[in-house]
Structures are given as C-alpha cells and as structure tokens.
Coordinates of C-alpha atoms in Angstrom, one line a residue:
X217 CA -2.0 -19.1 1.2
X218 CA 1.8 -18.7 1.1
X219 CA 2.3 -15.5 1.1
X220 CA 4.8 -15.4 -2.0
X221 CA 2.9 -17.8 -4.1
X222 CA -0.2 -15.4 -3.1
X223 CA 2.1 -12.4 -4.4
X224 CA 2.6 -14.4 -7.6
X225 CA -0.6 -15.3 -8.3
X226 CA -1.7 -11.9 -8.2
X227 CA 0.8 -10.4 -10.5
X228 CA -0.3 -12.5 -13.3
X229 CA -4.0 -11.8 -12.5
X230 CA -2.8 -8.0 -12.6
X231 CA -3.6 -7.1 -9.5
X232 CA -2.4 -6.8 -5.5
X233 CA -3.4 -8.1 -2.3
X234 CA -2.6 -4.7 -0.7
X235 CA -3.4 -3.4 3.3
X236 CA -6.7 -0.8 2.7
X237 CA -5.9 1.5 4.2
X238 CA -6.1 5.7 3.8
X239 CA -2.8 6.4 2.3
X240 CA -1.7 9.8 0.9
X241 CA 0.7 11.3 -1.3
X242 CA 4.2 12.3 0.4
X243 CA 5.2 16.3 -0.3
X244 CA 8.3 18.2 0.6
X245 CA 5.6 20.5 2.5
X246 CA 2.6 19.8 4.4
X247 CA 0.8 22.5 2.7
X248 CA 0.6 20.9 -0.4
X249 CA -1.2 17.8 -0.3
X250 CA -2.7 14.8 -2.3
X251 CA -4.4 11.6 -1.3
X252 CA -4.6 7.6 -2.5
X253 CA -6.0 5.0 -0.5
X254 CA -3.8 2.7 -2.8
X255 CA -0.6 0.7 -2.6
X256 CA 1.5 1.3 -5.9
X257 CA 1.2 -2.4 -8.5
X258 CA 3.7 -2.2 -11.4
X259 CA 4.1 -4.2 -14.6
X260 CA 7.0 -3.6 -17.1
X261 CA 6.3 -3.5 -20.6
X262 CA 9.2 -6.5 -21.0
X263 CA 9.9 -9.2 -18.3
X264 CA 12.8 -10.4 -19.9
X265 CA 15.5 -8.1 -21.6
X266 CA 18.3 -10.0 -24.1
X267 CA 21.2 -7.5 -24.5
X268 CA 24.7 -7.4 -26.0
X269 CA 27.9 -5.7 -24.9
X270 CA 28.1 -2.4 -25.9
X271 CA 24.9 -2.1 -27.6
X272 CA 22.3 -0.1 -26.3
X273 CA 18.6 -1.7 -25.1
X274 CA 15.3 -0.6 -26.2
X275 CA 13.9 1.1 -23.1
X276 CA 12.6 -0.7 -20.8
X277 CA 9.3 1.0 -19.1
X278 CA 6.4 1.0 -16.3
X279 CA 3.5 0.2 -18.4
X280 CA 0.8 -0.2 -15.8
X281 CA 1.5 1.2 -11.9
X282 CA -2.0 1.1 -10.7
X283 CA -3.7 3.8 -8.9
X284 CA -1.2 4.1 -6.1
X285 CA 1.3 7.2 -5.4
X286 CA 4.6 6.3 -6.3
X287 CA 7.6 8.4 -4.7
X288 CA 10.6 6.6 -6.6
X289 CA 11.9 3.4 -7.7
X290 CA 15.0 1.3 -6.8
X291 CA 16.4 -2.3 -8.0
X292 CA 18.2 -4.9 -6.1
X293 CA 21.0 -6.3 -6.9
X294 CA 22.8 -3.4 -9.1
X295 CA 22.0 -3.6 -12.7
X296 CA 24.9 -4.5 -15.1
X297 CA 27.2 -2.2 -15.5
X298 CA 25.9 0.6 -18.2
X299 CA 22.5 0.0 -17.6
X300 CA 20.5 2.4 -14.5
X301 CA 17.0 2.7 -13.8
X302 CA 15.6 6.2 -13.6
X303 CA 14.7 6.6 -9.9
X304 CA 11.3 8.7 -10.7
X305 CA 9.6 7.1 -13.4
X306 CA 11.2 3.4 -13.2
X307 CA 12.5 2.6 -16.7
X308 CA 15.9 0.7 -17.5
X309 CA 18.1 1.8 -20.0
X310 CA 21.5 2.4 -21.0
X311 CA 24.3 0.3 -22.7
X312 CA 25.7 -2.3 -20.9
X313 CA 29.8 -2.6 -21.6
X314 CA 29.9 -6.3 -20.3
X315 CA 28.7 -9.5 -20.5
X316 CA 26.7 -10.7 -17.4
X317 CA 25.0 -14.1 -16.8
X318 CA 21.1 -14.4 -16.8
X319 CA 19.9 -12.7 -13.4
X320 CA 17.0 -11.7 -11.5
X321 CA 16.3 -7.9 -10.8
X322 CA 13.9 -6.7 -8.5
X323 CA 12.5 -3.5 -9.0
X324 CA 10.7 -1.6 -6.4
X325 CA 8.2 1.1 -6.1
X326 CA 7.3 3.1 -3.1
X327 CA 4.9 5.3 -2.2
X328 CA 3.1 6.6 0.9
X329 CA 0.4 3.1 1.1
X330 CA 2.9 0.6 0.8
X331 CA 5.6 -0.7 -2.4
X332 CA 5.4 -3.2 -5.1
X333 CA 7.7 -5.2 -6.9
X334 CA 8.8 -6.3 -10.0
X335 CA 11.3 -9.4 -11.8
X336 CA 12.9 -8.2 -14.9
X337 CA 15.3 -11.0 -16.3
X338 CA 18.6 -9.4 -17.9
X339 CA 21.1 -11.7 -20.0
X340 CA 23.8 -9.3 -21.6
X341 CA 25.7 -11.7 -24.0
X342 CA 29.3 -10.5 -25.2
X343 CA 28.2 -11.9 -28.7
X344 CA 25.2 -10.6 -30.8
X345 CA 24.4 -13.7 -32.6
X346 CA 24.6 -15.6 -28.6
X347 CA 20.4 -15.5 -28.0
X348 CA 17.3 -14.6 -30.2
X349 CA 16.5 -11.0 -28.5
X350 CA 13.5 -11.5 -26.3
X351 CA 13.7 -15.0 -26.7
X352 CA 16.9 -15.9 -24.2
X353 CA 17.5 -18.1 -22.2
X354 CA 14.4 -17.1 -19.8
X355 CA 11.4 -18.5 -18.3
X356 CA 8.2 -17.6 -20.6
X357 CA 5.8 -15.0 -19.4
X358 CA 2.4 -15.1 -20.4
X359 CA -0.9 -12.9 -20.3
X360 CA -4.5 -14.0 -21.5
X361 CA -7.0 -11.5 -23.0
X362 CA -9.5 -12.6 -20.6
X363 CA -9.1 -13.2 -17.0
X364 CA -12.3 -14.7 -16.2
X365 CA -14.8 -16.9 -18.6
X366 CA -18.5 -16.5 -17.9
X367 CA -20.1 -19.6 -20.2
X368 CA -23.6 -21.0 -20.6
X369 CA -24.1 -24.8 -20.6
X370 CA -24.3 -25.7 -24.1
X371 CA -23.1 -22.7 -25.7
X372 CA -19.5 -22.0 -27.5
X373 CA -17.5 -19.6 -25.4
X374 CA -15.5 -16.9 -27.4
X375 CA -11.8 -17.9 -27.6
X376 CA -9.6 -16.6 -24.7
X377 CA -5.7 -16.0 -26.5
X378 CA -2.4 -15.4 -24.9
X379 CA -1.3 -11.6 -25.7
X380 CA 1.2 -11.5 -24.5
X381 CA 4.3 -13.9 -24.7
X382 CA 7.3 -11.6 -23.4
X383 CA 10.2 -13.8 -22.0
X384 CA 11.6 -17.1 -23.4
X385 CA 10.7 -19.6 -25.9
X386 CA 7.3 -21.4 -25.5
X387 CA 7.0 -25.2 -26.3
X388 CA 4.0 -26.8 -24.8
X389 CA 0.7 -25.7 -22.6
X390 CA -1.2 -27.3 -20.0
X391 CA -3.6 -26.2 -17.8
X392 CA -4.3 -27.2 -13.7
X393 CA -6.7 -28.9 -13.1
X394 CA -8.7 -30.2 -16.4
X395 CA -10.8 -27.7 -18.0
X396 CA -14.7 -28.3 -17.7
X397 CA -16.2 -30.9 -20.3
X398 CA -16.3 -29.9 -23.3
X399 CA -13.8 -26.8 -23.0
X400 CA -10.1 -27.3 -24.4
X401 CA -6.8 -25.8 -24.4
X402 CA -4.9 -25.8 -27.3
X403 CA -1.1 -27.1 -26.0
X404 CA 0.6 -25.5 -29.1
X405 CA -1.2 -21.9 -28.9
X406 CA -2.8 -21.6 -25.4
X407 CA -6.4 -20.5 -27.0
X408 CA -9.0 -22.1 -24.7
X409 CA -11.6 -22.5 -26.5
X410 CA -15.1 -24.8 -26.7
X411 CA -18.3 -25.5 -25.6
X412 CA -19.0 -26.5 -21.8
X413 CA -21.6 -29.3 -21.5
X414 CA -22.0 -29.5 -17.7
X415 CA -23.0 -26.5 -15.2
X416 CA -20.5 -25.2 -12.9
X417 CA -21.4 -22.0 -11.0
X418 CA -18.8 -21.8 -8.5
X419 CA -15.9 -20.0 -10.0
X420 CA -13.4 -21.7 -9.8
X421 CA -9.8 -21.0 -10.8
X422 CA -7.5 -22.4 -13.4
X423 CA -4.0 -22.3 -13.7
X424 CA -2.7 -22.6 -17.7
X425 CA 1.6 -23.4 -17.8
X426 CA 3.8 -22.4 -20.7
X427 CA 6.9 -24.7 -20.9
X428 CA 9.8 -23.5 -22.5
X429 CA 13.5 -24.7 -22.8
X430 CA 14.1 -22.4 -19.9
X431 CA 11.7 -23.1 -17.6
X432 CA 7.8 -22.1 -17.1
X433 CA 5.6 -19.4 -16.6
X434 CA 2.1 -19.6 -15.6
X435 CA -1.7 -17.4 -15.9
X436 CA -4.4 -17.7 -13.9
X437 CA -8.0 -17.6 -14.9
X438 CA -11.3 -17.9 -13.8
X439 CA -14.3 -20.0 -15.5
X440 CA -17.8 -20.8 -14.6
X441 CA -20.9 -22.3 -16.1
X442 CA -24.2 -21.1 -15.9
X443 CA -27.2 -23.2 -16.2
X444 CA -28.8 -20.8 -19.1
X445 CA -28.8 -17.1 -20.2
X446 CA -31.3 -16.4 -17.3
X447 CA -28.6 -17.2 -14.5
X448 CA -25.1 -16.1 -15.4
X449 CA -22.6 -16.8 -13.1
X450 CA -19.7 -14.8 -11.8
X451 CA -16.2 -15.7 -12.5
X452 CA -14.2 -13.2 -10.2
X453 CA -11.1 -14.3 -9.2
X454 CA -10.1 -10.5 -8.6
X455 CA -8.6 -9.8 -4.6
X456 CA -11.4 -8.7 -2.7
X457 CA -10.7 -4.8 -1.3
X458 CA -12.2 -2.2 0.7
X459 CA -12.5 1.0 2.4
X460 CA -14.3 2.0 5.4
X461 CA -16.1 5.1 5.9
X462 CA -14.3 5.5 9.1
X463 CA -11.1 5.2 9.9
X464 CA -11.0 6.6 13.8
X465 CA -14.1 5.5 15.6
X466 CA -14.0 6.8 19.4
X467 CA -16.7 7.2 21.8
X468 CA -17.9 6.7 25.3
X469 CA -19.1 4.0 27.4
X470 CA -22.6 3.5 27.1
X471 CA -22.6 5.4 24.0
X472 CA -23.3 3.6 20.7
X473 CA -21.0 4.3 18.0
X474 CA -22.4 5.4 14.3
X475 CA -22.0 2.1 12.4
X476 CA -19.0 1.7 10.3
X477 CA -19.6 0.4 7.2
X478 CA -17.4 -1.6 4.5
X479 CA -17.4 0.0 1.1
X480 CA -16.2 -2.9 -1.2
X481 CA -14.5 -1.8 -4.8
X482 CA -13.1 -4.8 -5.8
X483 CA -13.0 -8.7 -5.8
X484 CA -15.8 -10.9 -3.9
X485 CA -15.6 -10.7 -0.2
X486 CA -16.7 -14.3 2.2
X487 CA -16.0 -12.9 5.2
X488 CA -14.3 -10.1 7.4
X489 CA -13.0 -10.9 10.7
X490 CA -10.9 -8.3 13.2
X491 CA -7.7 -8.8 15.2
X492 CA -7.2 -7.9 17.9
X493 CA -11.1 -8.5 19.2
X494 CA -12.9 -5.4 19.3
X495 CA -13.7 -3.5 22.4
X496 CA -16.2 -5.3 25.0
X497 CA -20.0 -4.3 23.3
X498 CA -18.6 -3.5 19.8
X499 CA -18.6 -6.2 17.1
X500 CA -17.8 -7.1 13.1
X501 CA -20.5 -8.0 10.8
X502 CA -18.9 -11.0 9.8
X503 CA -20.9 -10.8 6.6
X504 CA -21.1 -7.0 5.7
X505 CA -18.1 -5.9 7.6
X506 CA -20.3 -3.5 9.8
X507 CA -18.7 -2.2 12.9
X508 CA -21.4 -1.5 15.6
X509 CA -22.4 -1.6 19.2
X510 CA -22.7 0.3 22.1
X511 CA -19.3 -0.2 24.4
X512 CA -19.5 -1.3 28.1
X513 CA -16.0 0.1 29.9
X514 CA -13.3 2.1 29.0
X515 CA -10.4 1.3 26.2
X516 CA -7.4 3.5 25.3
X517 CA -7.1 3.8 21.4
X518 CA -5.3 1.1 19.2
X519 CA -5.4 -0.2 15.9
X520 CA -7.5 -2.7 14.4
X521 CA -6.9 -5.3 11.6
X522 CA -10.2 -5.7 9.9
X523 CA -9.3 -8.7 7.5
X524 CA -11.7 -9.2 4.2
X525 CA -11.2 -13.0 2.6
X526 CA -12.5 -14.0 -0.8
X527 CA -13.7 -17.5 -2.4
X528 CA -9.4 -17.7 -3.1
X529 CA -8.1 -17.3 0.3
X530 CA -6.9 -13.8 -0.9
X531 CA -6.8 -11.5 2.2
X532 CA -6.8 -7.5 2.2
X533 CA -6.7 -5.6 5.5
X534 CA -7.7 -2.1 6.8
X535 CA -6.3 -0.3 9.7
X536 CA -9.0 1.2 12.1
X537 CA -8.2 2.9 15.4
X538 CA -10.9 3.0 17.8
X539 CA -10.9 4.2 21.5
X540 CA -13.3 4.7 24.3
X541 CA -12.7 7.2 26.4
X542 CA -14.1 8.5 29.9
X543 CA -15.4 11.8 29.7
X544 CA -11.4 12.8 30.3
X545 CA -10.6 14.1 26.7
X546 CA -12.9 17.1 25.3
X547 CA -15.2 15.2 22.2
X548 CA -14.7 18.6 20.2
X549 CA -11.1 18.9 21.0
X550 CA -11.0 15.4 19.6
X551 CA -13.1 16.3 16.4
X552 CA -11.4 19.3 15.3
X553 CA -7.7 17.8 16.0
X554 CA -9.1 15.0 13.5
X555 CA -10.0 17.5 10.9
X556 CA -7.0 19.5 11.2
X557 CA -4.9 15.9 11.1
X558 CA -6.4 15.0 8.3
X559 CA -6.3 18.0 6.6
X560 CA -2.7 19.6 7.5
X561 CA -0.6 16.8 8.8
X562 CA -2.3 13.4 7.2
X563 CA 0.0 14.4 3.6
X564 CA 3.6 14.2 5.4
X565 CA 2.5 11.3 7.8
X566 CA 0.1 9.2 6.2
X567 CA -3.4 9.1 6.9
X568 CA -2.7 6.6 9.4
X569 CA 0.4 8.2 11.0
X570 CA 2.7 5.7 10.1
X571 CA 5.6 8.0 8.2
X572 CA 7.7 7.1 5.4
X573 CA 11.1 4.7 7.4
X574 CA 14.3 6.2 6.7
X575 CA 14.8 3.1 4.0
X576 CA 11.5 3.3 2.0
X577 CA 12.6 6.9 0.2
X578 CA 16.1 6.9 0.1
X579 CA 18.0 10.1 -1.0
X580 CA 14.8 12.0 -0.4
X581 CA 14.4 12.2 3.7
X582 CA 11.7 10.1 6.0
X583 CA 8.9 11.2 7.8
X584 CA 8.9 9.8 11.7
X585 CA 5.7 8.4 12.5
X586 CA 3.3 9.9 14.4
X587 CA 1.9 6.3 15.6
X588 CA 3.4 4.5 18.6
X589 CA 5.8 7.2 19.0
X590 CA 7.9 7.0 22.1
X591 CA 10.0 10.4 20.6
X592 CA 6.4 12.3 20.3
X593 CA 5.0 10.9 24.3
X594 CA 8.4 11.6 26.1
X595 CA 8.3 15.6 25.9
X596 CA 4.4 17.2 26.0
X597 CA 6.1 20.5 25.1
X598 CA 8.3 19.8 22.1
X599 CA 5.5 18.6 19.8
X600 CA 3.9 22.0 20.7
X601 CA 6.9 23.6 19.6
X602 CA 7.8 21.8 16.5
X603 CA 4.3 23.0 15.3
X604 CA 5.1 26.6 16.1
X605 CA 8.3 26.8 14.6
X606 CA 9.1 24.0 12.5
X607 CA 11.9 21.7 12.0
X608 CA 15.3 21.5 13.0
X609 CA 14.4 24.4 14.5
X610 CA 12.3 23.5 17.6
X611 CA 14.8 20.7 18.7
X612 CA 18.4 21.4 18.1
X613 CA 18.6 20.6 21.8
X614 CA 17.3 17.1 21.1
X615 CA 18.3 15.8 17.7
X616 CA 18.4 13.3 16.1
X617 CA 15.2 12.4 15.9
X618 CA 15.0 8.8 17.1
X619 CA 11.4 6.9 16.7
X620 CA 11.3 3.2 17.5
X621 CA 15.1 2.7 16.8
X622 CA 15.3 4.6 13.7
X623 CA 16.8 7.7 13.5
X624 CA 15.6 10.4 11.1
X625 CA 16.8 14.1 9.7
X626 CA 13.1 15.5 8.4
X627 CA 12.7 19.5 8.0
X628 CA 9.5 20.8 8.6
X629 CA 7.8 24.0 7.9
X630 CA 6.0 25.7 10.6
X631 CA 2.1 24.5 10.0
X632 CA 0.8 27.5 12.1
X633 CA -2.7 27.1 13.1
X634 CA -3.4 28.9 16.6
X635 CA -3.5 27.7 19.8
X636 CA -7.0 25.8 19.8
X637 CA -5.5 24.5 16.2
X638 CA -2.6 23.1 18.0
X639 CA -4.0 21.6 21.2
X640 CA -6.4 19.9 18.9
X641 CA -4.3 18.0 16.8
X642 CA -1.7 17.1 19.0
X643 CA -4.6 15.8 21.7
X644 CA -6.1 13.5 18.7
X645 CA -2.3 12.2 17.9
X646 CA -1.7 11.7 21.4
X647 CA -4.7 10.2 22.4
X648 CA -5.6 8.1 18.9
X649 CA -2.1 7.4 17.9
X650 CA -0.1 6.6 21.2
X651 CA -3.1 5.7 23.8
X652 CA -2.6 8.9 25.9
X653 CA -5.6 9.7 27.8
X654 CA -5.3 13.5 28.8
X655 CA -5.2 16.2 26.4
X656 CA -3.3 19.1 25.5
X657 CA -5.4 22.3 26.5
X658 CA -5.3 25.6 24.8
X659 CA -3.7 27.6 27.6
X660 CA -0.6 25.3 27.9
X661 CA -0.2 26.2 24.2
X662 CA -0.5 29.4 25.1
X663 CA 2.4 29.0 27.7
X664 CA 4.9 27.8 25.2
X665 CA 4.0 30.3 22.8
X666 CA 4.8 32.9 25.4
X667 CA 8.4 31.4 25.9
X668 CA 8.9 30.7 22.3
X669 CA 7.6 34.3 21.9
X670 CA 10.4 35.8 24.0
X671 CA 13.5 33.8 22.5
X672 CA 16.2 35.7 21.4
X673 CA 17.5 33.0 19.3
X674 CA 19.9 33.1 16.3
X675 CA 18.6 31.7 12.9
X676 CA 21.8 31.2 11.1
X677 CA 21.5 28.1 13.0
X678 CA 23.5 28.9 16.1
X679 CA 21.1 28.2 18.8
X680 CA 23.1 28.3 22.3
X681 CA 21.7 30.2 24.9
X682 CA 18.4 30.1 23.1
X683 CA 16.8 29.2 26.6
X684 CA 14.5 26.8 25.5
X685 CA 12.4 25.0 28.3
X686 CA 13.5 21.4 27.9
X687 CA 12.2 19.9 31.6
X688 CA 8.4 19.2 29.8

C-alpha cells in the first residue's frame, strides 16, 4: 500500500501503523527512567480552525495521543502570525493580527519510538462575517461511532452515525464499494443502517465519502456477515502489532536458541516474514511469528526486520538483533551488560540504541546512538571513560561528537557502576550494536580507571595538560 494513503487511512481508523519496537522515555538523566514500546498517534480536537484578525481562537488541543511518550511538538510551515503552538503539550492558540489564506499545518510529535503527525486547516479572514466558524472553506472531516459492524444474516444492524463532523460543509455521502444487500447509507446523514440478507464473513473494508463545497473527506469501516448468532464474524480492520519477548537473541553454533515468540496486542496478523534472512539454522514461523532453530556457523550481530501483515496490507515491524558468536565473547559478560543496558543506559538511548537525531528534539539536545556507531568503535578507551566520568568531560580532546554525519553536544552524568559493570555493558553495545567480536575485560577497565584516577585535571572546564591517553 502507498505508504501515505496507508498513513491516511489509519488516521481516520484512529490508529498507526508504527515500527514495534522497545522504545523508552527520553530523561535529562539516565538515572531516571521510564519505558513505552509505542510510537506517539495524535488527533486534535478541531481539524479545521476558522479565525478572524485580531480575535482570539478557542484553543485548539491534543485530544487523543495514544500510548506513546511524547517529548515535544513542532508545526511546519510557521503558524499565522499571533497564533504559536505550545511545544510541550501541542495546543494552538493565540490571536492572529492578519488575514492568511486557507493552509495546511502539520503538527508533529516526537518521542523516543518514533513521531506522528497531524493536518490542522487554518483560514484567518480579515472580516468576521467572511466564513461560518468551523464551517470554512475546508475539506469535511468525519468520524463514525463504530469502526467495524459485526451483523447476522437476516437481522437489523444497530445504526452506525457520524460524530463527528469538524471541518467544512457536508453535502452528499457515498460509500466505496456498495454496501452488502440489504444494508444502506443514508447520502444526507451518513447513518448506515439495515438489514444484511446475504453472508459475508470476510471482513471487508468500506470507505464512506463526505462531499462538501470544499472538497472531501473520507472514514473507513469494517462490516461482515455472519451466517447466524452461533458464528459471529470478525470485522477488524485495526493495524496488526506486536512485541516480541526478546529483543536480543545470541547464542552459539550448534546451540539452539530459546524460541522467540510474537505477542500480538492488536489488529489480525496473516503473516510475518524477516529481512534480512535469518542466520543459517534459525527461521520465522511464518504463521505465529516464532523465531527458532539451532544455528550452524558463526554470525556477527545485526538487526532484524520481522514484518507482521494483516488481511489490509497494513504492515508493522519489530527490530531484533541476533548474533552468533564463537565461544570469543564471555555469555555472562554478555548477560549482565544486557541487564545493565537495559536498565541504566536503555532510557537515554532507546531500548534499541538508536538515540534521539539532533533534529527530532530540537532546543532540548540529542542522544548519539549507540547502534552502528563509527564514534563509539574508533577509540576502545573513550567509551570506558565517558562512563567513568561523564560528558563533556571524558572527551574535550575529541569533541564534537560526530555519529554517522551528525554532530551532537549531549551532557552526560557519570552512570558509575564498577569495573565488571562497565566491561559488561560496553562488551554487549560493542558486540550487539556495532558487530564487534571481542570484548572489553574487567582489568582493561581497571587500567583506565587507574589513569583517570591519577589526573590532575581542572573542572572549571580548563582541561590542558589533563594527560589523558588518547592513542586507544
């Protein structure tokens, strides 16, 4: 499916087509730290806001934003002049002082699991009695009570009714393709409404068009038709999600690996299917979205893309990282630096070490990523020190901080931990993260510590002559 018709689809069914994977809740301070696994999904209480110079709008608000983390909000292009969006909780308001033609805004949210958007229309007319407020010159919006109609053969369904009708004049409905025999759709109101006489289990999806003098909006819904009372049928026209129990699966070869399984929470799933192809002896329950098997040869780590398709075409994703190692990298090294990752580092840098880019929060800082990070693989002894001692001050000598091309200016607190703490974490980021297949032992973090130890440095941020040991 095209992906923006895909995106459109889904924000009338109320829902999003979002990557699965284990996101978690960006803090100023890795000490302090909260999880979602969910991408943020916003819908504003008005799609459509009719204003006039120099008098001030009703509010516009976030009335829905899913179960996703949100960071802040921004909107593209500017907003006319006098009106703002608050940054932190997304609403528009303000008085606009000119007129401005009928535009598009888009506002987004961002969080740690990905961003959503959302199209607010904005007329501001230099004459109050110029447009009907609400009822401008703007395409309709429209949202059904129901989203899905689960009818018997034979038997009057209860009415489905537009709610909502936020946006511009409505004149007509009509619905694509025809409704099942014997159900209707009323082209003045939008209330479908009848009795089906013919059986249709499948559910299948239908789109219902309001036609204004400014254009169209459309809802989606899904019907089916069960034989009798006995045999209901599903109409679920939801995105299929889910989570995985895992989401770093390494082992060695000749080992078999603790099946993965697929936890669904949403949507009907068809199929799942992985890209790149798993590791030689490891496969994808097509069906159940089990990962199994017992691998034959060695694989450095990389990510995964288990895709999960519905009866719609709709696709949702999770990231897994698997690896097989040789005996080469301790398995309780790896264990504990996965615990600790999760538990200490996961809440700056994502759960999947991705980061925050330097233009998803702006005005707030980035986190560099952790994954594929040529900054963290070209110096074994500067990640060692970072932990120790925090950001900037562990790397005046190097900065900026430069990660695939983008440059970032994080602090970081000193996480602490000792030295088994720190040779465990930085082996599984290494070795799950960036593909490296030795390990960071506890005495070499014991060597640093020694020369970070016996630094004389200056902390008012003068750090000449600091001696620090930059040929590792």
């Amino acid at each position: 499916m095209n992906p923006l018709l895909q995106r459109s689809l889904l924000k009338k069914l109320g829902f999003a087509a979002v990557g699965v994977t284990l996101g978690v809740l960006l803090l100023n301070s890795c000490d302090d730290i909260g999880y979602s696994p969910y991408a943020p999904v916003i819908t504003y209480k008005k799609v459509a806001i009719s204003a006039f110079k120099n008098t001030a709008i009703l509010p516009d608000y976030v009335v829905a934003s899913g179960d996703g983390v949100i960071d802040g909000y921004s909107v593209s292009p500017a907003l006319p002049t006098g009106l703002t969006l608050d940054a932190k909780t997304g609403t528009i308001s303000g008085t606009p002082t000119a007129g401005t033609p009928c535009q598009n805004y888009v506002v987004s949210a961002s969080g740690p699991s990905g961003h959503d958007t959302s199209t607010v229309t904005i007329c501001v007319s230099d004459s109050a009695n110029t447009y009907r407020v609400n009822k401008g010159p703007f395409p309709p919006f429209i949202t059904y009570k129901r989203l899905s109609i689960e009818a018997v053969k034979n038997k009057t369904i209860r009415s489905d009714t537009v709610i909502d009708t936020t946006g511009g004049a409505i004149t007509s409905y009509s619905v694509t393709p025809a409704l099942p025999a014997g159900l209707a759709l009323n082209t003045a109101n939008g209330v479908i409404s009848g009795k089906p006489t013919t059986t249709d289990t499948a559910a299948r999806l239908y789109t219902i068009t309001a036609t204004g003098p400014s254009g169209t909006g459309d809802a989606h819904i899904g019907i089916c038709i069960a034989p009798d009372s006995l045999h209901p049928c599903v109409a679920d026209v939801r995105p299929p999600s889910v989570y995985y129990n895992e989401s770093f699966i390494w082992t060695t070869p000749g080992v078999a690996l603790v099946p993965d399984s697929a936890n669904s929470f949403a949507g009907r799933i068809t199929k799942f299917t992985v890209s790149p192809a798993l590791p030689a002896g490891i496969s994808l329950d097509s069906v159940k979205g089990i990962i199994s098997g017992t691998p034959t040869a060695t694989v450095t780590a990389r990510d995964y893309h288990v895709l999960v398709t519905g009866p719609f075409g709709i696709d949702s994703s999770q990231i897994i990282y698997i690896a097989v190692f040789d005996n080469n990298i301790p398995q309780a090294l790896l264990k504990k630096g996965k615990a600790r990752f999760s538990g200490v580092c996961s809440g700056c840098h994502g759960q999947l070490g991705l980061g925050a880019p330097p233009d998803v929060h702006p005005g707030r800082g980035a986190t560099p990523p952790l994954a594929h990070s040529d900054f963290l693989m070209a110096n074994r002894h500067r990640p060692i020190r970072i932990q120790m001692m925090g950001l900037p001050n562990a790397i005046d000598s190097f900065a900026p901080i430069i990660v695939a091309g983008d440059t970032y200016d994080s602090h970081m607190p000193s996480v602490g931990g000792n030295d088994s703490d720190i040779a465990s974490v930085l082996t599984f980021v290494r070795a799950m993260f960036n593909g490296a297949t030795d390990y960071i032992s506890v005495s070499e973090v014991a060597h640093v510590r020694d020369s970070v130890a016996a630094l004389d440095c200056d902390r008012d941020g003068q750090r000449d002559g600091c001696g620090i040991d930059t040929t590792h």
